[in-house]
Coordinates of C-alpha atoms and ligand atoms in Angstrom, one line a residue:
M1 CA 7.8 25.4 33.7
I2 CA 6.0 25.6 30.5
T3 CA 7.2 22.7 28.4
R4 CA 7.0 22.1 24.6
V5 CA 3.8 20.5 23.3
R6 CA 3.8 16.7 23.3
G7 CA 5.1 15.2 20.0
T8 CA 7.0 18.4 19.1
E9 CA 10.8 19.0 19.2
D10 CA 13.2 21.8 19.9
V11 CA 16.1 21.4 17.5
L12 CA 19.2 23.0 18.9
D13 CA 21.6 22.2 16.1
L14 CA 20.5 22.3 12.5
R15 CA 23.9 21.8 10.8
L16 CA 23.5 18.2 9.8
Y17 CA 19.8 18.9 8.9
N18 CA 20.7 21.8 6.7
F19 CA 23.5 19.8 5.0
M20 CA 21.0 17.0 4.2
L21 CA 18.4 19.5 3.0
D22 CA 21.0 21.2 0.7
Q23 CA 21.9 17.8 -0.8
I24 CA 18.3 16.9 -1.4
K25 CA 17.5 20.3 -2.9
H26 CA 20.5 20.1 -5.2
H27 CA 19.5 16.6 -6.3
L28 CA 16.0 17.8 -7.0
T29 CA 17.3 20.7 -9.1
V30 CA 19.4 18.2 -11.2
Y31 CA 16.1 16.5 -12.0
N32 CA 14.4 19.8 -12.9
F33 CA 12.2 20.2 -9.8
H34 CA 11.7 23.6 -8.3
Q35 CA 10.7 24.6 -4.8
I36 CA 7.3 26.3 -4.1
D37 CA 5.6 27.1 -0.8
T38 CA 2.0 26.8 0.2
P39 CA 0.3 27.9 3.5
I40 CA 0.4 25.8 6.7
L41 CA -3.2 26.8 7.3
E42 CA -5.7 25.3 4.9
H43 CA -9.5 24.8 4.7
T44 CA -10.3 21.5 6.5
D45 CA -12.4 20.5 3.5
L46 CA -9.3 20.3 1.3
F47 CA -8.1 17.2 3.1
V48 CA -11.5 15.8 3.7
R49 CA -12.0 15.8 -0.1
A50 CA -8.5 14.8 -1.2
V51 CA -7.2 12.4 1.5
G52 CA -10.6 10.9 2.3
T53 CA -12.9 10.7 5.4
E54 CA -12.1 7.1 6.0
T55 CA -8.4 7.6 6.4
D56 CA -6.7 7.9 9.9
I57 CA -5.4 11.3 8.9
V58 CA -8.8 12.9 8.3
S59 CA -10.9 10.8 10.8
K60 CA -8.7 11.3 13.8
E61 CA -5.3 13.1 13.3
M62 CA -6.0 16.6 12.0
Y63 CA -5.6 19.7 14.1
V64 CA -8.9 21.4 13.2
F65 CA -10.3 24.6 14.6
Q66 CA -13.1 27.0 14.0
T67 CA -12.4 30.7 13.3
A68 CA -14.5 33.5 14.8
S69 CA -16.3 33.7 11.5
G70 CA -17.2 30.1 11.6
E71 CA -14.7 28.8 9.0
S72 CA -13.2 25.3 9.7
L73 CA -9.4 25.5 9.2
C74 CA -6.7 23.1 9.9
L75 CA -2.9 22.7 10.2
R76 CA -1.9 20.8 7.0
P77 CA -1.3 17.1 7.7
E78 CA 0.4 16.5 4.3
G79 CA 1.5 18.5 1.2
T80 CA 0.1 16.8 -1.9
S81 CA -3.5 18.2 -1.5
S82 CA -2.1 21.7 -1.1
I83 CA 0.1 21.5 -4.1
I84 CA -2.8 20.3 -6.3
R85 CA -5.0 23.1 -4.9
A86 CA -2.2 25.6 -5.7
Y87 CA -1.9 24.2 -9.3
V88 CA -5.6 24.6 -9.9
E89 CA -6.2 27.8 -8.0
N90 CA -3.3 29.6 -9.7
S91 CA -4.2 28.3 -13.1
V92 CA -0.8 26.9 -13.7
E93 CA -0.5 25.8 -17.3
Q94 CA 2.8 23.9 -17.2
A95 CA 2.4 20.2 -17.5
P96 CA 4.0 18.3 -16.1
W97 CA 4.7 20.7 -13.2
K98 CA 7.7 19.4 -11.2
V99 CA 7.7 21.0 -7.8
F100 CA 8.4 20.3 -4.1
I101 CA 7.6 21.8 -0.8
H102 CA 9.5 21.5 2.4
G103 CA 8.0 22.4 5.8
P104 CA 6.0 21.4 8.8
M105 CA 3.1 19.0 8.8
F106 CA 0.8 18.2 11.7
R107 CA -0.8 14.9 12.7
H108 CA -2.2 14.1 16.1
E109 CA -0.7 10.6 16.3
R110 CA 0.7 8.8 19.3
P111 CA 4.3 10.1 19.5
Q112 CA 7.1 7.6 19.5
K113 CA 10.6 7.3 18.0
G114 CA 10.4 8.6 14.4
R115 CA 6.8 9.8 14.9
W116 CA 6.0 13.3 15.9
R117 CA 2.9 15.5 15.9
Q118 CA 4.7 18.3 14.2
F119 CA 7.3 17.1 11.6
N120 CA 9.0 18.5 8.6
Q121 CA 8.2 16.8 5.4
M122 CA 9.4 17.0 1.8
S123 CA 6.6 16.6 -0.6
I124 CA 7.7 16.2 -4.2
E125 CA 5.2 16.0 -7.1
V126 CA 5.1 15.7 -10.9
I127 CA 1.7 17.2 -11.6
N128 CA -0.5 16.5 -14.6
T129 CA 1.1 13.7 -16.5
P130 CA -0.4 10.3 -17.3
S131 CA 2.9 8.9 -18.5
I132 CA 4.0 5.7 -16.7
E133 CA 7.6 6.5 -17.7
Q134 CA 7.4 9.5 -15.4
D135 CA 6.9 7.0 -12.6
V136 CA 10.1 5.3 -13.6
H137 CA 12.1 8.6 -13.9
F138 CA 10.7 9.6 -10.5
L139 CA 11.6 6.3 -8.7
K140 CA 15.1 6.5 -10.2
M141 CA 15.4 10.0 -8.9
L142 CA 14.5 8.7 -5.4
D143 CA 16.7 5.6 -5.6
T144 CA 19.8 7.7 -6.5
L145 CA 18.9 10.3 -3.8
F146 CA 18.9 7.7 -1.1
C147 CA 21.6 5.3 -2.3
D148 CA 24.1 7.6 -4.1
V149 CA 23.6 11.1 -2.6
L150 CA 22.7 10.3 1.0
K151 CA 24.4 6.9 1.0
L152 CA 21.7 5.1 2.9
E153 CA 22.3 1.4 3.5
N154 CA 19.5 -1.1 3.9
S155 CA 16.9 1.0 2.1
V156 CA 14.4 -1.1 0.2
L157 CA 11.8 0.0 -2.3
K158 CA 8.4 -1.8 -1.9
L159 CA 6.2 -1.6 -5.0
N160 CA 2.6 -2.3 -5.8
F161 CA 0.1 -1.3 -8.5
L162 CA -3.5 -0.4 -7.6
G163 CA -4.9 -0.2 -11.1
C164 CA -7.7 2.1 -12.2
S165 CA -11.1 2.4 -10.4
E166 CA -12.7 -0.3 -12.5
D167 CA -9.8 -2.7 -11.5
R168 CA -10.3 -1.8 -7.9
K169 CA -14.0 -2.4 -8.1
A170 CA -13.4 -5.9 -9.5
H171 CA -10.7 -6.6 -6.9
R172 CA -12.9 -5.3 -4.1
E173 CA -15.7 -7.8 -5.0
A174 CA -13.2 -10.6 -4.9
L175 CA -11.7 -9.3 -1.7
V176 CA -15.0 -8.9 0.1
A177 CA -16.0 -12.5 -1.0
F178 CA -12.6 -13.7 0.5
L179 CA -13.1 -11.8 3.7
E180 CA -16.6 -13.2 4.1
T181 CA -15.0 -16.7 4.3
I182 CA -12.7 -15.6 7.2
K183 CA -14.9 -13.0 8.9
D184 CA -15.0 -14.9 12.2
S185 CA -11.2 -14.7 12.6
I186 CA -10.4 -11.1 11.7
C187 CA -10.3 -8.1 14.0
A188 CA -13.2 -5.7 14.6
Q189 CA -11.5 -2.9 12.6
C190 CA -11.0 -5.1 9.6
L191 CA -14.7 -6.1 9.8
V192 CA -15.6 -2.4 9.5
R193 CA -13.1 -1.9 6.7
K194 CA -14.4 -4.9 4.8
D195 CA -17.6 -3.0 4.1
K196 CA -16.3 0.6 4.2
N197 CA -12.8 0.8 2.7
T198 CA -11.9 -2.8 1.9
L199 CA -8.4 -2.3 0.5
R200 CA -7.3 -0.8 3.8
I201 CA -7.6 -4.2 5.6
F202 CA -4.0 -4.6 4.3
D203 CA -2.9 -1.8 6.7
C204 CA -3.9 -3.9 9.7
K205 CA -1.2 -4.4 12.3
N206 CA -2.8 -7.5 13.9
E207 CA -0.5 -10.5 13.2
E208 CA -3.5 -12.9 13.0
C209 CA -5.2 -10.8 10.3
K210 CA -1.9 -10.2 8.4
K211 CA -1.2 -13.9 8.2
Q212 CA -4.5 -14.7 6.6
Y213 CA -4.2 -11.8 4.1
H214 CA -1.3 -13.6 2.4
Q215 CA -4.0 -15.7 0.7
A216 CA -6.1 -12.7 -0.2
P217 CA -6.8 -11.9 -3.9
K218 CA -4.1 -9.6 -5.3
I219 CA -5.1 -6.3 -7.0
T220 CA -2.5 -7.0 -9.7
D221 CA -4.5 -10.1 -10.7
H222 CA -7.5 -7.9 -11.5
L223 CA -5.9 -5.3 -13.8
C224 CA -7.5 -4.3 -17.1
A225 CA -5.4 -4.6 -20.3
T226 CA -4.2 -1.0 -20.2
C227 CA -3.2 -1.1 -16.5
A228 CA -1.6 -4.6 -16.9
Q229 CA 0.5 -3.2 -19.7
E230 CA 1.6 -0.2 -17.6
W231 CA 2.4 -2.3 -14.6
Q232 CA 4.6 -4.5 -16.9
Q233 CA 6.2 -1.4 -18.5
L234 CA 7.0 0.1 -15.1
Q235 CA 8.8 -3.1 -13.9
T236 CA 10.6 -3.5 -17.2
L237 CA 12.0 0.0 -17.2
L238 CA 12.9 -0.1 -13.5
N239 CA 15.0 -3.2 -14.4
V240 CA 16.6 -1.4 -17.3
L241 CA 17.5 1.5 -15.0
S242 CA 18.8 -0.9 -12.3
V243 CA 16.4 0.2 -9.7
S244 CA 16.0 -2.6 -7.2
Y245 CA 12.5 -3.2 -5.7
V246 CA 10.4 -5.9 -4.1
L247 CA 6.8 -6.5 -5.0
D248 CA 4.4 -6.1 -2.1
P249 CA 0.8 -7.0 -3.0
T250 CA -0.4 -5.8 0.4
L251 CA 1.0 -2.3 0.0
V252 CA -2.0 0.1 -0.3
R253 CA -0.9 3.3 1.6
G254 CA -2.9 5.1 4.2
L255 CA -4.4 7.8 2.0
D256 CA -7.4 7.3 -0.3
Y257 CA -6.2 9.2 -3.3
Y258 CA -3.9 6.6 -4.9
N259 CA -4.3 4.7 -8.1
K260 CA -1.9 2.7 -10.2
T261 CA 1.7 2.9 -8.9
V262 CA 2.2 2.9 -5.1
F263 CA 5.5 2.6 -3.3
E264 CA 7.3 2.9 0.0
F265 CA 11.0 3.0 0.9
V266 CA 11.6 1.2 4.2
S267 CA 14.7 0.6 6.2
R268 CA 15.4 -1.8 9.0
D269 CA 17.6 0.8 10.6
L270 CA 14.5 2.6 11.8
G271 CA 12.8 0.1 14.0
S272 CA 9.0 -0.1 14.1
Q273 CA 8.4 3.0 12.0
D274 CA 10.4 1.5 9.2
A275 CA 8.8 3.4 6.3
F276 CA 10.7 6.7 5.7
C277 CA 9.1 7.6 2.4
G278 CA 5.9 6.8 0.6
G279 CA 4.0 7.9 -2.5
G280 CA 2.4 7.0 -5.7
R281 CA 0.1 8.0 -8.5
Y282 CA -3.1 9.9 -7.9
C283 CA -5.8 11.9 -9.8
L284 CA -7.2 14.8 -7.6
G285 CA -8.5 17.1 -10.4
K286 CA -12.2 16.4 -9.8
E287 CA -11.8 16.8 -6.0
M288 CA -10.2 20.3 -6.7
D289 CA -12.9 21.2 -9.2
A290 CA -10.4 21.2 -12.1
K291 CA -11.6 20.5 -15.6
T292 CA -9.5 17.4 -16.0
D293 CA -8.4 14.5 -13.7
L294 CA -4.8 15.8 -13.3
P295 CA -3.0 12.5 -13.2
S296 CA 0.1 13.0 -11.1
I297 CA 2.8 11.1 -9.2
G298 CA 4.4 12.2 -5.9
V299 CA 6.2 11.2 -2.7
G300 CA 6.4 12.4 0.8
F301 CA 9.2 11.8 3.3
G302 CA 9.7 12.9 6.8
M303 CA 12.9 14.8 7.3
G304 CA 13.2 13.6 10.9
R305 CA 13.2 9.9 9.8
M306 CA 15.6 10.8 7.0
L307 CA 18.0 12.4 9.5
M308 CA 17.9 9.3 11.7
L309 CA 19.1 7.3 8.7
V310 CA 21.7 9.8 7.6
E311 CA 23.1 9.9 11.1
K312 CA 23.6 6.1 10.9
N313 CA 25.7 6.4 7.7
L314 CA 27.5 9.6 8.6
N315 CA 31.0 8.1 8.0
K316 CA 30.2 7.7 4.3
L317 CA 29.4 11.4 3.7
T318 CA 31.8 14.2 3.2
L319 CA 30.5 17.0 5.4
P320 CA 31.6 20.6 4.6
Q321 CA 34.4 21.9 6.8
E322 CA 33.3 24.5 9.2
A323 CA 35.1 27.9 9.0
A324 CA 37.8 28.3 11.7
L325 CA 36.6 30.6 14.5
H326 CA 38.8 33.4 15.9
I327 CA 38.1 35.1 19.2
I328 CA 39.0 38.7 20.1
I329 CA 39.7 39.2 23.7
P330 CA 39.7 42.9 25.0
F331 CA 41.6 43.1 28.3
A332 CA 39.2 45.6 29.8
A333 CA 36.3 48.0 29.0
E334 CA 38.7 50.5 27.5
Q335 CA 39.6 48.1 24.7
K336 CA 36.1 47.0 23.8
Q337 CA 35.6 49.7 21.1
L338 CA 38.8 48.7 19.4
A339 CA 37.8 45.0 19.7
L340 CA 34.5 45.7 17.9
L341 CA 36.2 47.7 15.2
L342 CA 38.7 44.9 14.6
A343 CA 36.0 42.3 14.6
H344 CA 34.1 44.2 11.9
E345 CA 37.2 44.5 9.8
L346 CA 37.9 40.8 10.0
Q347 CA 34.3 39.8 9.4
A348 CA 34.2 42.1 6.4
N349 CA 37.1 40.0 5.1
G350 CA 35.0 36.8 5.4
L351 CA 36.6 35.5 8.6
C352 CA 34.5 33.9 11.3
V353 CA 35.0 36.0 14.4
D354 CA 33.5 36.6 17.8
V355 CA 34.4 39.0 20.6
L356 CA 34.3 38.2 24.3
L357 CA 32.5 41.3 25.8
E358 CA 31.6 39.9 29.2
E359 CA 34.4 41.2 31.5
A360 CA 36.4 38.4 33.2
S361 CA 40.0 37.7 34.0
I362 CA 42.3 37.2 31.0
S363 CA 42.9 33.5 32.0
N364 CA 39.1 32.9 32.2
M365 CA 38.7 34.5 28.8
M366 CA 41.4 32.3 27.3
K367 CA 39.7 29.3 28.8
R368 CA 36.4 30.3 27.2
A369 CA 38.1 30.9 23.8
N370 CA 39.6 27.4 24.0
K371 CA 36.2 25.9 24.9
M372 CA 34.6 27.6 22.0
G373 CA 37.1 25.9 19.7
A374 CA 39.0 29.1 18.7
K375 CA 41.9 28.6 16.2
F376 CA 43.4 32.0 17.1
A377 CA 42.8 34.3 20.1
L378 CA 43.4 38.0 19.3
I379 CA 44.3 39.8 22.5
I380 CA 44.1 43.5 22.9
G381 CA 45.5 45.0 26.0
P382 CA 46.6 48.7 26.8
D383 CA 50.0 48.1 25.1
E384 CA 48.4 46.8 21.9
Q385 CA 45.9 49.6 21.9
Q386 CA 48.7 52.1 22.3
E387 CA 50.9 50.6 19.5
G388 CA 48.1 49.7 17.0
T389 CA 48.9 46.0 17.3
V390 CA 47.2 42.8 18.4
S391 CA 48.7 39.7 20.0
I392 CA 47.5 36.7 18.1
K393 CA 47.8 33.4 19.9
N394 CA 47.7 30.1 18.0
M395 CA 45.5 28.0 20.4
L396 CA 46.9 24.7 19.2
K397 CA 50.6 25.5 19.2
G398 CA 50.5 28.0 22.0
E399 CA 52.7 30.5 20.1
T400 CA 51.9 34.2 20.2
T401 CA 52.7 36.7 17.3
V402 CA 52.3 40.4 17.6
V403 CA 51.0 41.9 14.3
K404 CA 49.8 45.3 13.3
Q405 CA 46.0 45.5 13.6
I406 CA 45.6 46.5 9.9
E407 CA 47.5 43.3 9.0
A408 CA 45.5 40.9 11.2
A409 CA 43.2 39.8 8.4
K410 CA 46.1 38.9 6.2
F411 CA 47.8 37.0 9.0
L412 CA 44.7 35.0 9.8
K413 CA 44.1 34.2 6.1
A414 CA 47.6 33.0 5.7
Ligands
HAM1 P1 2.5 9.6 4.2 O1 2.9 8.1 4.0 O2 1.3 9.8 5.0 O3 2.3 10.1 2.7 O4 3.7 10.3 4.7 C1 4.9 10.3 4.0 C2 6.1 10.3 5.0 O5 6.0 11.3 5.9 C3 6.2 9.0 5.8 O6 6.9 8.0 5.1 C4 7.1 9.5 7.0 O7 8.5 9.6 6.6 C5 6.6 10.9 7.1 N1 5.6 11.0 8.2 C6 4.3 10.8 8.2 N2 3.8 11.0 9.4 C7 4.8 11.3 10.3 C8 4.9 11.6 11.7 N3 3.8 11.6 12.4 N4 6.1 11.9 12.2 C9 7.2 11.9 11.4 N5 7.2 11.6 10.1 C10 6.0 11.3 9.5 C11 1.9 11.4 2.5 O8 2.0 12.3 3.3 C12 1.6 11.7 1.0 N6 1.3 13.1 0.8 C13 2.9 11.3 0.2 C14 2.6 11.6 -1.3 C15 3.1 12.7 -2.0 N7 1.9 10.9 -2.1 C16 1.9 11.4 -3.3 N8 2.6 12.6 -3.2

């Protein structure tokens, strides 16, 4: 048997997923975001430039292949780079440009609960705005989405501020000096990161390293006057808007493009992959050959992880009622034509109807209709065919009523 590729999923019921997606899209519309789409296939260089060669995504997780003409293409591992590319390539003039994409992303990670190699992600961005107040508006939008719309419990917003490049330079020097003092007791990966991509030592999962990094210099202690003021303003306005958060000085995120605000929403309901949402501020204008920096803020969340959380809190949501199903049962081949005509008539009236066209005994067909959850079974035998009627059985009460075929829709709607 050919099985599905490791780390991918067959989804056999999308009802809850689509309900959740509709709620999210509606919420985003309320905040004046609109949906766009970008290709799944992109030039590998896009992510090399934007996400960074030292990141796990680019160094080991991308699905890259060479085309016959020698181009290096990849399956997109994230949406932000593509959205910025689209903004620049299509010369979009709107600023800020508030958009989102929803679709599959691909990362060759070790699959486990909540982590797939192909997963659907929502990437939401406010492009081309330097205003720190946009970050507040954005975080409020996410906070209400998770708490009020999707009614998630136990979701916590972790917040940090990475400053500008000058701040990170000053912090990096202090951090390298600190790491020098403990270099004999940190792991090999952190030793490499110390020289190559120092901030990312905070992503280390090794408990020994993590414990020592509690004493490490904090980036927020190295902010220039402008960044310090923005960091303060961000916290003040979040308090004003009643957005709860916890400060996490070790939060740096696994992609290289962030500056200033960075955040993650985590939930203890998820187990080890507890982050279900992450994002922050970034400037990718230069990497995309734009004329300006394009300061922006955005977020990505995996729809699979979100679904796991929504499933835990299902009792708090009001799911839409499914339409009642009615099943037409023709006795034999001679009644099938009439059954199809009646089905069409009822469906044109907006009723949810199916026809049993695989010949079986009447009792077997009644059992099937019951199993399918039919509210009414509409039986057409030779007598009904002759008289222009249909016998409608209420599957719950067991009562049967004979009505004229032309009045069946009215009867079912009543
Ligand atoms: P990220 O943290 O790499 O950020 O991913 C964002 C979210 O995508 C994660 O919090 C998680 O919910 C989901 N995710 C990531 N990898 C997987 C996986 N293998 N399986 C299932 N879900 C996964 C970004 O992608 C940035 N582009 C976010 C962003 C947007 N920053 C600014 N704008």
